[in-house]
PDB file of C-alpha atoms in Angstrom:
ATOM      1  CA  UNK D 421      54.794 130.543 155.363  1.00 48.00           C
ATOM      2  CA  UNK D 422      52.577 130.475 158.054  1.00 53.00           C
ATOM      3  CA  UNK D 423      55.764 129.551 160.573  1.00 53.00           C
ATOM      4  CA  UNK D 424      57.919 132.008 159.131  1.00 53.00           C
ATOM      5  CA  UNK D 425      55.432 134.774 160.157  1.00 56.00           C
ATOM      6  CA  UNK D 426      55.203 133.512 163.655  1.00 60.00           C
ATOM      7  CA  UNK D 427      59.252 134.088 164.217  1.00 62.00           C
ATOM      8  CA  UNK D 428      59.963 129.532 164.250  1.00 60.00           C
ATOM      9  CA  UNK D 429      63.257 128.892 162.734  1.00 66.00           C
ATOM     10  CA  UNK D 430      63.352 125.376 162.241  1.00 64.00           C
ATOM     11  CA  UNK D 431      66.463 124.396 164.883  1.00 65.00           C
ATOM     12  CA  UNK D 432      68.094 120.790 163.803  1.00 60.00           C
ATOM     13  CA  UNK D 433      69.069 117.987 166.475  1.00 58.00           C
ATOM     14  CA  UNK D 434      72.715 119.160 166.973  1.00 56.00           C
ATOM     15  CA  UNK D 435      75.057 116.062 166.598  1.00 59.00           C
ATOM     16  CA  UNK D 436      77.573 115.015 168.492  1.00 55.00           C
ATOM     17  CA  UNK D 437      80.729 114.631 166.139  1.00 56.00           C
ATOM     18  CA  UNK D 438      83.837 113.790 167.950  1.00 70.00           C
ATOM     19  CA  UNK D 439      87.738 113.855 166.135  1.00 73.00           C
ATOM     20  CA  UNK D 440      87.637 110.643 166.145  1.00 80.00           C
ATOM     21  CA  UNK D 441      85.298 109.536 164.538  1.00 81.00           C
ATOM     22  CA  UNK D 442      85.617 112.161 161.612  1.00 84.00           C
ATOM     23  CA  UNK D 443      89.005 110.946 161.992  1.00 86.00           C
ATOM     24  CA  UNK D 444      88.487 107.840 161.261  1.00 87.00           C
ATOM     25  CA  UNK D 445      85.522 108.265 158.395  1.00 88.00           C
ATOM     26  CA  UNK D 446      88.189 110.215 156.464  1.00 90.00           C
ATOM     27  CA  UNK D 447      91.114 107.649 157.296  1.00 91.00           C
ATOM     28  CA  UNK D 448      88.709 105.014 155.530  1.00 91.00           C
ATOM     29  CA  UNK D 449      87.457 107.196 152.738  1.00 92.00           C
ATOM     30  CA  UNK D 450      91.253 107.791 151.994  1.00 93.00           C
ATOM     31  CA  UNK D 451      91.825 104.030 152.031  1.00 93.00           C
ATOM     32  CA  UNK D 452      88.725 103.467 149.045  1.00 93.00           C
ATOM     33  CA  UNK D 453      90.102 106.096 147.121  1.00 93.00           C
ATOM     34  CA  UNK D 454      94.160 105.198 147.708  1.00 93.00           C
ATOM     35  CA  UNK D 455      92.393 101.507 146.389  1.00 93.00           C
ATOM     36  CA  UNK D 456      90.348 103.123 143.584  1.00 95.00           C
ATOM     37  CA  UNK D 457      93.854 105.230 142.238  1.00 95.00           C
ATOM     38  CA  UNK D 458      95.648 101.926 142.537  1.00 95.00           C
ATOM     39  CA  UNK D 459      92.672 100.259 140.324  1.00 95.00           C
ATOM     40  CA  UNK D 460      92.562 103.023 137.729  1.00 96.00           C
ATOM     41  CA  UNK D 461      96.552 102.761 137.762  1.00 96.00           C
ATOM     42  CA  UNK D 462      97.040  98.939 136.899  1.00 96.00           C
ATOM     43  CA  UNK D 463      93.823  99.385 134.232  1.00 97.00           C
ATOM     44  CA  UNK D 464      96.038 102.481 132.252  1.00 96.00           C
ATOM     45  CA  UNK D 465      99.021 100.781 132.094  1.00 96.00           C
ATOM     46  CA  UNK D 466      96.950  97.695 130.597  1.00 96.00           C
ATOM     47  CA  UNK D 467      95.912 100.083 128.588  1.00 96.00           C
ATOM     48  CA  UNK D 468      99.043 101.314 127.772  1.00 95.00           C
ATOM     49  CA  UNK D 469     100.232  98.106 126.988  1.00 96.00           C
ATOM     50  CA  UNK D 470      97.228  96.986 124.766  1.00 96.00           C
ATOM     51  CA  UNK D 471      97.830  99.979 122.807  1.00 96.00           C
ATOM     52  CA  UNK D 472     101.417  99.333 121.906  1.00 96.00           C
ATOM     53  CA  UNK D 473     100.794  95.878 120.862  1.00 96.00           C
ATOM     54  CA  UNK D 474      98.060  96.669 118.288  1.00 95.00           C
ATOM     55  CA  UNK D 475      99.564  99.811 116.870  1.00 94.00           C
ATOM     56  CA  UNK D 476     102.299  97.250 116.387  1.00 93.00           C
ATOM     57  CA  UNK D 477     100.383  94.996 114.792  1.00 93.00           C
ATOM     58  CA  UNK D 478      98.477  97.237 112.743  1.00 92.00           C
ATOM     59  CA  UNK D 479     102.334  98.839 111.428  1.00 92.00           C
ATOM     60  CA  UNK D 480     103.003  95.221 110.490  1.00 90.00           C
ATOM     61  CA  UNK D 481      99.398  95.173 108.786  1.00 90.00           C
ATOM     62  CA  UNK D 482     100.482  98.538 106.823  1.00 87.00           C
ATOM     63  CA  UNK D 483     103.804  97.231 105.768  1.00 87.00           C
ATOM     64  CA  UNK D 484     102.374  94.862 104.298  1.00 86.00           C
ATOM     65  CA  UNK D 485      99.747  96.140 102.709  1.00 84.00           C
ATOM     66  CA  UNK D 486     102.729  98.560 101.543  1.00 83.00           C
ATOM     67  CA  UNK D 487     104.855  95.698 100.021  1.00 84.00           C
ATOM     68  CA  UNK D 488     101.679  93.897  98.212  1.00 84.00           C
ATOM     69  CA  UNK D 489     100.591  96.982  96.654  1.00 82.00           C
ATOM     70  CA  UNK D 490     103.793  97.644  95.170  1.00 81.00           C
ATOM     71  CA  UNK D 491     103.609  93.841  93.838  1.00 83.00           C
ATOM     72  CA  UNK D 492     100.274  93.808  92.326  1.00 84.00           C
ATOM     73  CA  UNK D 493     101.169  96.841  90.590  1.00 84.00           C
ATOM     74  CA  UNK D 494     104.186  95.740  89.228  1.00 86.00           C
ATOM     75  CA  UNK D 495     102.404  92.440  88.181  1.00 84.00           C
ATOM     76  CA  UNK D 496      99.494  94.881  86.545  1.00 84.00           C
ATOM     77  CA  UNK D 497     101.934  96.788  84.481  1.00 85.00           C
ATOM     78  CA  UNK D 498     103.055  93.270  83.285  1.00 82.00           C
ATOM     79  CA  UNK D 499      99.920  92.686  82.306  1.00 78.00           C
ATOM     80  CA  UNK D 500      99.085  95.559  80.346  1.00 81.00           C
ATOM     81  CA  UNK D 501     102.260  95.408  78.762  1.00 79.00           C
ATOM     82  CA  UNK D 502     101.432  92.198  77.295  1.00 71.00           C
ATOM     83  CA  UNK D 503      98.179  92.884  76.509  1.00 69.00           C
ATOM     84  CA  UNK D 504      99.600  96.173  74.699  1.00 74.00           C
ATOM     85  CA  UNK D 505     102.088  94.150  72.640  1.00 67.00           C
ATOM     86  CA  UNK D 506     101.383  92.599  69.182  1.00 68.00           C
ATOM     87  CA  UNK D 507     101.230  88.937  70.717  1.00 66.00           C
ATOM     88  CA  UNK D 508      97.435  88.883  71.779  1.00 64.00           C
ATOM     89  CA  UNK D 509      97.696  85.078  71.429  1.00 76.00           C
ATOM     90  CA  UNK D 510      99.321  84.600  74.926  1.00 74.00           C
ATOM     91  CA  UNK D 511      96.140  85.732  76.437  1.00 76.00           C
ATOM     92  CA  UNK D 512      94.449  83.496  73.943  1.00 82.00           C
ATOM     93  CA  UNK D 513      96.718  80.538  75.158  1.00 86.00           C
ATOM     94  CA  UNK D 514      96.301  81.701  79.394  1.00 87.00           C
ATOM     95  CA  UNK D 515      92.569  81.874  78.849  1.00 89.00           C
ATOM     96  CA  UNK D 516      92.077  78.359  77.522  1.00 92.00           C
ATOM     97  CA  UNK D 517      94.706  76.564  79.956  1.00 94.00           C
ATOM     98  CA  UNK D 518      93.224  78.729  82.734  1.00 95.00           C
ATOM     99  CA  UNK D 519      89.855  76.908  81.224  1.00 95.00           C
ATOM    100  CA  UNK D 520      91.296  73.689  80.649  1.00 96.00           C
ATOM    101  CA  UNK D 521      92.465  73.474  84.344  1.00 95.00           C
ATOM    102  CA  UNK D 522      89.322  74.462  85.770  1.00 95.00           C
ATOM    103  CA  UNK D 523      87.666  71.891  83.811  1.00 94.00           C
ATOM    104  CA  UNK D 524      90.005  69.289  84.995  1.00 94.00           C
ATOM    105  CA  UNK D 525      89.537  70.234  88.489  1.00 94.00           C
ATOM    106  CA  UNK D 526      85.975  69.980  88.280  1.00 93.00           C
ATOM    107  CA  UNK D 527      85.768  66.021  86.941  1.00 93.00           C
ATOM    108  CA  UNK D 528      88.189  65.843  89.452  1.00 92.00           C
ATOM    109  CA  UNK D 529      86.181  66.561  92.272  1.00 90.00           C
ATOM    110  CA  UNK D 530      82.566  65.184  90.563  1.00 88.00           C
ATOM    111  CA  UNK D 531      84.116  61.734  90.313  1.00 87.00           C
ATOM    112  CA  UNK D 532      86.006  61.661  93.738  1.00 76.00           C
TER     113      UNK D 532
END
């Protein structure tokens, strides 16, 4: 405050700048960034690339998803069709061969 009263402007050591040396600061600085663009470039179309392959992938993932769906509920209205019907014996029969087989596999494998 004290300076600013007394009339001193603070006066900076002037710089000597010549053309060509801004010249070639900005002739550099063009070259980083023309390197940088190319960088960012090369990484999007990666990118780009990266994308397209997994949204194909994941299409494949839907259609099938789509296509076993539409199989396991066919299969369930199979299912409830013949556990609807009169002939509650078939279950009767699955469940004890499904049984049966499991038992089978196990003294299998316990005496391997």
């Amino acid at each position: 405050m004290r300076r600013a009263r007394d009339a001193y402007q603070y006066q900076p050591i002037p710089r000597v700048a010549t053309e060509d040396a801004l010249e070639h600061e900005n002739e550099r600085m063009a070259e980083e960034l023309s390197g940088k663009i190319t960088t960012l470039k090369h990484m999007s179309i990666e990118i780009g690339n990266e994308v397209r392959y997994q949204d194909k992938i994941l299409r494949g993932m839907d259609d099938d998803v789509d296509r076993s769906s539409g199989f396991l509920g066919k299969t369930m209205g199979r299912v409830l069709k013949l556990g609807k019907g009169n002939h509650n014996y078939y279950i009767f029969y699955l469940f004890l061969f499904s049984i049966f087989v499991f038992f089978l596999l196990y003294i299998i494998l316990k005496f391997r």
